[in-house]
Coordinates of C-alpha atoms in Angstrom, one line a residue:
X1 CA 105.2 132.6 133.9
X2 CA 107.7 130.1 133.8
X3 CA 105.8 127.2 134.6
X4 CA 103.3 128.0 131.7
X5 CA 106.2 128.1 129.8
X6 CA 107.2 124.8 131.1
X7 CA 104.3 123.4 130.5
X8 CA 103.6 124.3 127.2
X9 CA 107.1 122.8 126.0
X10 CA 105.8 119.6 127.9
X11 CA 103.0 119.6 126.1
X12 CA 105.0 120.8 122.5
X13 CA 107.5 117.8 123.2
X14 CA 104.3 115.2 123.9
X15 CA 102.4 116.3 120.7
X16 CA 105.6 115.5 118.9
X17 CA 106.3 112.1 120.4
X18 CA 102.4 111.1 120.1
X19 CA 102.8 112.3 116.3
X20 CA 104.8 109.7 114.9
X21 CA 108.4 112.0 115.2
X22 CA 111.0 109.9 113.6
X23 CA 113.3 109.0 116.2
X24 CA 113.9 105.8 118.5
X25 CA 114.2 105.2 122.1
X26 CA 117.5 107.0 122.4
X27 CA 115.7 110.0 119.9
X28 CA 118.1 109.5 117.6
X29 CA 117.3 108.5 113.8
X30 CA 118.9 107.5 110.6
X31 CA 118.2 107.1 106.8
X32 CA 116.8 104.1 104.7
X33 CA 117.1 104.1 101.3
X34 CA 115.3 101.8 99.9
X35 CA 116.1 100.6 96.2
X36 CA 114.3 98.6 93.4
X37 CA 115.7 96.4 90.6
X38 CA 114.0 93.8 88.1
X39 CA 114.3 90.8 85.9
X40 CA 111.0 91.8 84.0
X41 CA 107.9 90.1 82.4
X42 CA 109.9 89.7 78.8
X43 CA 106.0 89.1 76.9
X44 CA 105.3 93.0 77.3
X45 CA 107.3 96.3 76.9
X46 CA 106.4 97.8 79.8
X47 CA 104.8 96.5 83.4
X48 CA 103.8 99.4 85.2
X49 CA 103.7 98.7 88.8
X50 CA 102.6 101.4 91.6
X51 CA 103.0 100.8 95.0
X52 CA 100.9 102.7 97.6
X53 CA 102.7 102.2 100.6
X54 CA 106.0 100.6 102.2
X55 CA 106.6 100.5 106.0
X56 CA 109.2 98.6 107.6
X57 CA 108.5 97.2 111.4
X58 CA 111.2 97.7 114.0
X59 CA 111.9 94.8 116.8
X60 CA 110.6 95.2 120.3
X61 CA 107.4 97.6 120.9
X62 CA 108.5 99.8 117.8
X63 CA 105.6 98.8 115.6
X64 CA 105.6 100.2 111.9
X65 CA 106.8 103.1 110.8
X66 CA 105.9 104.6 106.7
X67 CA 109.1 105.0 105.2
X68 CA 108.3 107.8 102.4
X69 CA 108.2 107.4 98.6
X70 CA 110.9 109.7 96.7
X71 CA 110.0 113.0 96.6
X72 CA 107.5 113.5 98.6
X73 CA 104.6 111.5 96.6
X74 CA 101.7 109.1 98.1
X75 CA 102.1 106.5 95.2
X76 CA 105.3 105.6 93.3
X77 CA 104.9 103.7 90.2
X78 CA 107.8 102.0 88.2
X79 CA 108.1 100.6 85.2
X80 CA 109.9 97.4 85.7
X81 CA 111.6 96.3 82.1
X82 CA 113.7 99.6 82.6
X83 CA 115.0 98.3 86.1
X84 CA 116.9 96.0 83.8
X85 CA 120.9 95.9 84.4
X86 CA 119.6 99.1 86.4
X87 CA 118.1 100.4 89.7
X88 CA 115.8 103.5 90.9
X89 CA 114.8 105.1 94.5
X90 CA 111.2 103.1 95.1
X91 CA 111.5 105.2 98.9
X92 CA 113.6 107.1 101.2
X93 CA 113.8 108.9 104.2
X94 CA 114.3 109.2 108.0
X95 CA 113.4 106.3 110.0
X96 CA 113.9 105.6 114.3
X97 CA 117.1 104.3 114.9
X98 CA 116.7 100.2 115.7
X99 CA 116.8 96.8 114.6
X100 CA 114.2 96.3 111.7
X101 CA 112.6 92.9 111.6
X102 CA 110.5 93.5 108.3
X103 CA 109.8 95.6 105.0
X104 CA 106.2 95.7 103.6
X105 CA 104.9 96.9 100.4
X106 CA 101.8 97.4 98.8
X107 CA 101.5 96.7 95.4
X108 CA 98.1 98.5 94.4
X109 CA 98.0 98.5 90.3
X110 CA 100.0 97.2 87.8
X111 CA 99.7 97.0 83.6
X112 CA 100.9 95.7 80.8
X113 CA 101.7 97.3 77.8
X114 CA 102.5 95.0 74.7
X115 CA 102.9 97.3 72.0
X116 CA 105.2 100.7 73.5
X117 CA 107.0 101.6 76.1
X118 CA 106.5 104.1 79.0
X119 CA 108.3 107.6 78.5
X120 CA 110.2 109.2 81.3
X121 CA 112.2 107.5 84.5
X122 CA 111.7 104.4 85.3
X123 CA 110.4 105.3 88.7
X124 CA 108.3 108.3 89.6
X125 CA 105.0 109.6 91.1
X126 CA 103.3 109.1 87.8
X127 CA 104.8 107.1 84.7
X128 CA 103.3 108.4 81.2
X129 CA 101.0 105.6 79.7
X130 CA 102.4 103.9 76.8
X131 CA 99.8 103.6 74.0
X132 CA 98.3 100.4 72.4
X133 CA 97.6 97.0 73.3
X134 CA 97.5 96.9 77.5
X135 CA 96.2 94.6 79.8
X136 CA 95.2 95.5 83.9
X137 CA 96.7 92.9 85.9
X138 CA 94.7 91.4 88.9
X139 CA 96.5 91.1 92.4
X140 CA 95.0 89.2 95.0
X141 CA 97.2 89.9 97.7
X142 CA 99.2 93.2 96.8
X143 CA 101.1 93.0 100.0
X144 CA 104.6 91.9 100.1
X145 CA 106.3 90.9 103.5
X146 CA 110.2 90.7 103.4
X147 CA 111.9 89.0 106.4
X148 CA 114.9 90.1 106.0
X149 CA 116.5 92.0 109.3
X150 CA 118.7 95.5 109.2
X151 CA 119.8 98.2 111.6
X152 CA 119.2 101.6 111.0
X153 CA 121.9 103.9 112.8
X154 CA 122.1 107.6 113.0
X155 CA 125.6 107.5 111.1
X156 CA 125.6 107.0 107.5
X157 CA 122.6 105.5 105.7
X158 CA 121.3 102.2 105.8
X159 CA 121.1 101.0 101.7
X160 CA 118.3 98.0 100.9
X161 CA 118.2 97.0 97.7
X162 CA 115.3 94.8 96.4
X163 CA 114.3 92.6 92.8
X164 CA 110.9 92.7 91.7
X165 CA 111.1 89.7 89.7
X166 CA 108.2 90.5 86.9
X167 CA 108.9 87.2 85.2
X168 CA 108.0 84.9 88.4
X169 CA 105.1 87.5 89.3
X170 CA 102.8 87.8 86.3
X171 CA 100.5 84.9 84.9
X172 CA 98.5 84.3 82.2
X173 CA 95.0 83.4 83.1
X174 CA 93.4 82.6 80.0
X175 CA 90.8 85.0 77.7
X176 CA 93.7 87.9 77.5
X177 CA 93.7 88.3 81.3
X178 CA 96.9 88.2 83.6
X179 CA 97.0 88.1 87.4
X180 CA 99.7 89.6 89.6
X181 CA 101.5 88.2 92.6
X182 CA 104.4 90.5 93.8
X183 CA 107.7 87.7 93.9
X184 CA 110.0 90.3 95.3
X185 CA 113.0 89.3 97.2
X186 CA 116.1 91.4 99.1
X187 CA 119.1 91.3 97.0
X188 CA 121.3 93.7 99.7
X189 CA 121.6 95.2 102.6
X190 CA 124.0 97.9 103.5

């Protein structure tokens, strides 16, 4: 009887490891928060900007880990002119304690709204759509890669704080058509 029970705790504590549990080689983990910020397309009073998925790659055989949007959600979208002189929660959550090498985000939509603003917080799981003149932006490449190393400990929390810079991203191709690619850079890490 004991060795079943022995083995099915093996095989209990397996399942977790194989499943992506959030701890590092010493099975500890920590918290990243990881925070957005913009200097904003100024031709438009809104750019709505949703982003499908951030990981961050920790150094040795690590690999990537999905750090979670806020609250939960499978897409966060933002609305970058009210990250002005102001920040929001693009993703946090628990991540394996280690050195992280790299942050990566997937920009998947954006649009611009010339006429009205977007209602509501500047960053959530689904931003109301401002009404009026709005152009879809096309992204080539929505993926972001931020070189920019930090250590994720199992005391306090490790704070990242980025700047989606809208102005440098967005272009005017001609024929009332804009084209999207994501200039964001790593203002602080702490």
């Amino acid at each position: 009887m004991r060795t079943i029970a022995a083995l099915t705790l093996a095989v209990a504590a397996s399942g977790f490891a194989c499943g992506g549990d959030p701890v590092g080689p010493s099975g500890a983990a920590g918290t990243l928060n990881l925070m957005i910020k913009d200097s904003p397309y100024s031709d438009a009073k809104s750019l709505l900007v949703t982003f499908s998925e951030v990981t961050a790659h920790r150094d040795g055989e690590g690999g990537f880990t999905t750090l979670p949007f806020a609250g939960g959600a499978t897409l966060r979208t933002c609305d970058l002119k009210k990250l002005v002189d102001a920040q929001d929660v693009l993703g946090v959550g628990t991540m394996p304690e280690g050195h992280y090498t790299q942050l990566r985000l997937v920009v998947s939509s954006a649009v611009l709204y010339f006429d009205s603003a977007a209602a509501g917080p500047a960053c959530a799981s689904a931003v109301g759509t401002p009404v009026g003149r709005s152009a879809v932006l096309e992204i080539p490449s929505g993926e972001v890669k931020l070189n920019r190393p930090f250590d994720v400990t199992p005391t306090g929390a490790t704070t990242i704080l980025i700047d989606f810079d809208g102005d440098k991203s967005v272009t005017e191709t001609g024929n009332g058509k804009f084209r999207m690619t994501p200039v964001i850079g790593v203002v602080s890490v702490q």
